Amino acid sequence: MIVGIGTDIVKVERVRRLLERYPNFVERVFCAGEITHCQGKANPEQSYAARFAAKEAVMKTLGTGWDGMVNWRDIEVFTDKNGKPGILLRGGALERLTALAADRVHLSLTHEKEYALAFVVLERQKLDSLRVSE
């Protein structure tokens, strides 16, 4: 059962400017693994932009927006050994996921020249996670 869907598109140039203008942007928004991944790419701005879009898309699926409950670093984008992107949630993001009784997060990332896009789906697979209203 789908619990939430979120998508976001980010202009790579916008992220490039943020990287140039705000030295603490990377550490404030991204986790250590994300930084290592992005810095290892030929075009780090594209990778940062895709991960930034993923974080915003996750917030949309959680229904939190920027209410302060979820921190940027509560959402971490990783790449598995096969190159598939995934999401690791902690802190306020994990609390919200638990409240929604979701147990899977699906992520798709893409970038083409000047744009990066993320699509996120929250899913509830376990039957014992279903909520019955009275």
PDB file of C-alpha atoms in Angstrom:
ATOM      1  CA  MET A   1       0.000   0.000   0.000  1.00  0.00           C
ATOM      2  CA  ILE A   2       1.385   3.414  -0.945  1.00  0.00           C
ATOM      3  CA  VAL A   3       1.565   5.758   2.036  1.00  0.00           C
ATOM      4  CA  GLY A   4       3.214   8.762   0.391  1.00  0.00           C
ATOM      5  CA  ILE A   5       4.646  10.025  -2.889  1.00  0.00           C
ATOM      6  CA  GLY A   6       7.037  12.922  -3.346  1.00  0.00           C
ATOM      7  CA  THR A   7       9.059  14.366  -6.187  1.00  0.00           C
ATOM      8  CA  ASP A   8      11.402  17.296  -6.514  1.00  0.00           C
ATOM      9  CA  ILE A   9      13.492  18.877  -9.248  1.00  0.00           C
ATOM     10  CA  VAL A  10      16.576  20.991  -8.592  1.00  0.00           C
ATOM     11  CA  LYS A  11      18.596  23.119 -10.961  1.00  0.00           C
ATOM     12  CA  VAL A  12      22.238  21.988 -10.755  1.00  0.00           C
ATOM     13  CA  GLU A  13      23.401  25.603 -11.147  1.00  0.00           C
ATOM     14  CA  ARG A  14      21.475  26.563  -7.991  1.00  0.00           C
ATOM     15  CA  VAL A  15      23.368  23.952  -5.990  1.00  0.00           C
ATOM     16  CA  ARG A  16      26.683  24.995  -7.568  1.00  0.00           C
ATOM     17  CA  ARG A  17      26.055  28.570  -6.394  1.00  0.00           C
ATOM     18  CA  LEU A  18      25.159  27.362  -2.880  1.00  0.00           C
ATOM     19  CA  LEU A  19      28.400  25.378  -2.758  1.00  0.00           C
ATOM     20  CA  GLU A  20      30.392  28.465  -3.787  1.00  0.00           C
ATOM     21  CA  ARG A  21      28.659  31.028  -1.568  1.00  0.00           C
ATOM     22  CA  TYR A  22      28.129  29.072   1.640  1.00  0.00           C
ATOM     23  CA  PRO A  23      31.136  27.050   2.817  1.00  0.00           C
ATOM     24  CA  ASN A  24      29.083  25.270   5.516  1.00  0.00           C
ATOM     25  CA  PHE A  25      26.273  24.262   3.117  1.00  0.00           C
ATOM     26  CA  VAL A  26      27.682  20.782   2.510  1.00  0.00           C
ATOM     27  CA  GLU A  27      28.196  19.934   6.193  1.00  0.00           C
ATOM     28  CA  ARG A  28      24.826  21.398   7.179  1.00  0.00           C
ATOM     29  CA  VAL A  29      22.811  19.471   4.593  1.00  0.00           C
ATOM     30  CA  PHE A  30      24.698  16.275   3.753  1.00  0.00           C
ATOM     31  CA  CYS A  31      25.944  13.291   5.766  1.00  0.00           C
ATOM     32  CA  ALA A  32      29.551  12.063   5.596  1.00  0.00           C
ATOM     33  CA  GLY A  33      28.729   9.209   3.207  1.00  0.00           C
ATOM     34  CA  GLU A  34      26.905  11.565   0.854  1.00  0.00           C
ATOM     35  CA  ILE A  35      29.831  13.985   0.836  1.00  0.00           C
ATOM     36  CA  THR A  36      32.304  11.185   0.077  1.00  0.00           C
ATOM     37  CA  HIS A  37      30.082   9.903  -2.743  1.00  0.00           C
ATOM     38  CA  CYS A  38      29.552  13.317  -4.336  1.00  0.00           C
ATOM     39  CA  GLN A  39      33.173  14.442  -4.046  1.00  0.00           C
ATOM     40  CA  GLY A  40      34.238  11.243  -5.816  1.00  0.00           C
ATOM     41  CA  LYS A  41      32.236  12.153  -8.916  1.00  0.00           C
ATOM     42  CA  ALA A  42      33.479  14.035 -11.989  1.00  0.00           C
ATOM     43  CA  ASN A  43      30.609  16.515 -11.522  1.00  0.00           C
ATOM     44  CA  PRO A  44      29.938  16.751  -7.762  1.00  0.00           C
ATOM     45  CA  GLU A  45      27.315  19.482  -8.254  1.00  0.00           C
ATOM     46  CA  GLN A  46      25.041  17.044 -10.124  1.00  0.00           C
ATOM     47  CA  SER A  47      25.304  14.451  -7.368  1.00  0.00           C
ATOM     48  CA  TYR A  48      24.704  17.020  -4.630  1.00  0.00           C
ATOM     49  CA  ALA A  49      21.704  18.369  -6.569  1.00  0.00           C
ATOM     50  CA  ALA A  50      20.192  14.883  -6.928  1.00  0.00           C
ATOM     51  CA  ARG A  51      20.623  14.197  -3.211  1.00  0.00           C
ATOM     52  CA  PHE A  52      19.203  17.601  -2.316  1.00  0.00           C
ATOM     53  CA  ALA A  53      16.152  16.830  -4.490  1.00  0.00           C
ATOM     54  CA  ALA A  54      15.821  13.435  -2.775  1.00  0.00           C
ATOM     55  CA  LYS A  55      15.794  15.030   0.681  1.00  0.00           C
ATOM     56  CA  GLU A  56      13.073  17.468  -0.381  1.00  0.00           C
ATOM     57  CA  ALA A  57      11.045  14.657  -1.984  1.00  0.00           C
ATOM     58  CA  VAL A  58      11.301  12.599   1.222  1.00  0.00           C
ATOM     59  CA  MET A  59       9.992  15.534   3.260  1.00  0.00           C
ATOM     60  CA  LYS A  60       7.011  15.722   0.911  1.00  0.00           C
ATOM     61  CA  THR A  61       6.276  12.003   1.357  1.00  0.00           C
ATOM     62  CA  LEU A  62       6.488  12.374   5.126  1.00  0.00           C
ATOM     63  CA  GLY A  63       4.108  15.333   5.014  1.00  0.00           C
ATOM     64  CA  THR A  64       6.369  17.440   7.206  1.00  0.00           C
ATOM     65  CA  GLY A  65       7.620  20.160   4.905  1.00  0.00           C
ATOM     66  CA  TRP A  66      10.013  22.452   6.751  1.00  0.00           C
ATOM     67  CA  ASP A  67       8.276  22.357  10.119  1.00  0.00           C
ATOM     68  CA  GLY A  68      11.525  21.841  12.030  1.00  0.00           C
ATOM     69  CA  MET A  69      10.661  18.260  12.954  1.00  0.00           C
ATOM     70  CA  VAL A  70      12.985  16.838  10.296  1.00  0.00           C
ATOM     71  CA  ASN A  71      16.588  17.947   9.831  1.00  0.00           C
ATOM     72  CA  TRP A  72      18.405  17.734   6.487  1.00  0.00           C
ATOM     73  CA  ARG A  73      20.824  15.211   7.939  1.00  0.00           C
ATOM     74  CA  ASP A  74      17.961  13.020   9.225  1.00  0.00           C
ATOM     75  CA  ILE A  75      17.691  11.901   5.585  1.00  0.00           C
ATOM     76  CA  GLU A  76      20.691  10.188   4.004  1.00  0.00           C
ATOM     77  CA  VAL A  77      20.920   9.058   0.398  1.00  0.00           C
ATOM     78  CA  PHE A  78      23.199   6.083  -0.210  1.00  0.00           C
ATOM     79  CA  THR A  79      24.100   3.924  -3.175  1.00  0.00           C
ATOM     80  CA  ASP A  80      24.164   0.151  -2.780  1.00  0.00           C
ATOM     81  CA  LYS A  81      26.808  -2.156  -4.283  1.00  0.00           C
ATOM     82  CA  ASN A  82      24.755  -2.452  -7.486  1.00  0.00           C
ATOM     83  CA  GLY A  83      24.466   1.325  -7.923  1.00  0.00           C
ATOM     84  CA  LYS A  84      20.847   1.535  -6.765  1.00  0.00           C
ATOM     85  CA  PRO A  85      20.079   4.615  -4.641  1.00  0.00           C
ATOM     86  CA  GLY A  86      18.375   4.226  -1.296  1.00  0.00           C
ATOM     87  CA  ILE A  87      17.297   6.266   1.719  1.00  0.00           C
ATOM     88  CA  LEU A  88      18.350   5.927   5.345  1.00  0.00           C
ATOM     89  CA  LEU A  89      16.173   7.811   7.847  1.00  0.00           C
ATOM     90  CA  ARG A  90      17.007   8.795  11.416  1.00  0.00           C
ATOM     91  CA  GLY A  91      15.811  11.275  14.026  1.00  0.00           C
ATOM     92  CA  GLY A  92      12.619  13.165  13.197  1.00  0.00           C
ATOM     93  CA  ALA A  93      12.370  11.597   9.742  1.00  0.00           C
ATOM     94  CA  LEU A  94      12.388   8.091  11.208  1.00  0.00           C
ATOM     95  CA  GLU A  95       9.835   9.114  13.848  1.00  0.00           C
ATOM     96  CA  ARG A  96       7.502  10.410  11.133  1.00  0.00           C
ATOM     97  CA  LEU A  97       7.989   7.260   9.018  1.00  0.00           C
ATOM     98  CA  THR A  98       7.075   5.159  12.047  1.00  0.00           C
ATOM     99  CA  ALA A  99       3.996   7.305  12.737  1.00  0.00           C
ATOM    100  CA  LEU A 100       2.849   6.695   9.155  1.00  0.00           C
ATOM    101  CA  ALA A 101       3.385   2.937   9.672  1.00  0.00           C
ATOM    102  CA  ALA A 102       5.448   2.831   6.473  1.00  0.00           C
ATOM    103  CA  ASP A 103       8.155   0.207   6.241  1.00  0.00           C
ATOM    104  CA  ARG A 104       9.770   0.766   2.828  1.00  0.00           C
ATOM    105  CA  VAL A 105      11.190   3.804   1.063  1.00  0.00           C
ATOM    106  CA  HIS A 106      11.746   3.653  -2.699  1.00  0.00           C
ATOM    107  CA  LEU A 107      13.970   6.226  -4.425  1.00  0.00           C
ATOM    108  CA  SER A 108      14.695   7.018  -8.049  1.00  0.00           C
ATOM    109  CA  LEU A 109      17.253   9.681  -9.001  1.00  0.00           C
ATOM    110  CA  THR A 110      18.153  11.140 -12.368  1.00  0.00           C
ATOM    111  CA  HIS A 111      20.084  14.103 -13.672  1.00  0.00           C
ATOM    112  CA  GLU A 112      20.548  15.537 -17.116  1.00  0.00           C
ATOM    113  CA  LYS A 113      22.889  18.464 -17.653  1.00  0.00           C
ATOM    114  CA  GLU A 114      21.230  21.294 -15.741  1.00  0.00           C
ATOM    115  CA  TYR A 115      18.558  19.436 -13.737  1.00  0.00           C
ATOM    116  CA  ALA A 116      18.416  16.728 -11.080  1.00  0.00           C
ATOM    117  CA  LEU A 117      15.182  14.963 -10.168  1.00  0.00           C
ATOM    118  CA  ALA A 118      14.167  12.638  -7.341  1.00  0.00           C
ATOM    119  CA  PHE A 119      11.050  10.514  -6.959  1.00  0.00           C
ATOM    120  CA  VAL A 120      10.221   8.877  -3.617  1.00  0.00           C
ATOM    121  CA  VAL A 121       7.489   6.420  -2.637  1.00  0.00           C
ATOM    122  CA  LEU A 122       6.688   5.341   0.930  1.00  0.00           C
ATOM    123  CA  GLU A 123       5.155   1.908   1.171  1.00  0.00           C
ATOM    124  CA  ARG A 124       3.498  -0.138   3.884  1.00  0.00           C
ATOM    125  CA  GLN A 125       4.024  -3.855   3.272  1.00  0.00           C
ATOM    126  CA  LYS A 126       3.345  -5.488   6.620  1.00  0.00           C
ATOM    127  CA  LEU A 127      -0.286  -6.282   7.363  1.00  0.00           C
ATOM    128  CA  ASP A 128       0.276  -5.804  11.087  1.00  0.00           C
ATOM    129  CA  SER A 129       1.238  -2.193  10.318  1.00  0.00           C
ATOM    130  CA  LEU A 130      -2.231  -1.369   9.057  1.00  0.00           C
ATOM    131  CA  ARG A 131      -4.239   1.019  11.156  1.00  0.00           C
ATOM    132  CA  VAL A 132      -7.936   0.502  11.640  1.00  0.00           C
ATOM    133  CA  SER A 133     -10.010   3.564  12.420  1.00  0.00           C
ATOM    134  CA  GLU A 134     -12.767   3.126  14.943  1.00  0.00           C
TER     135      GLU A 134
END
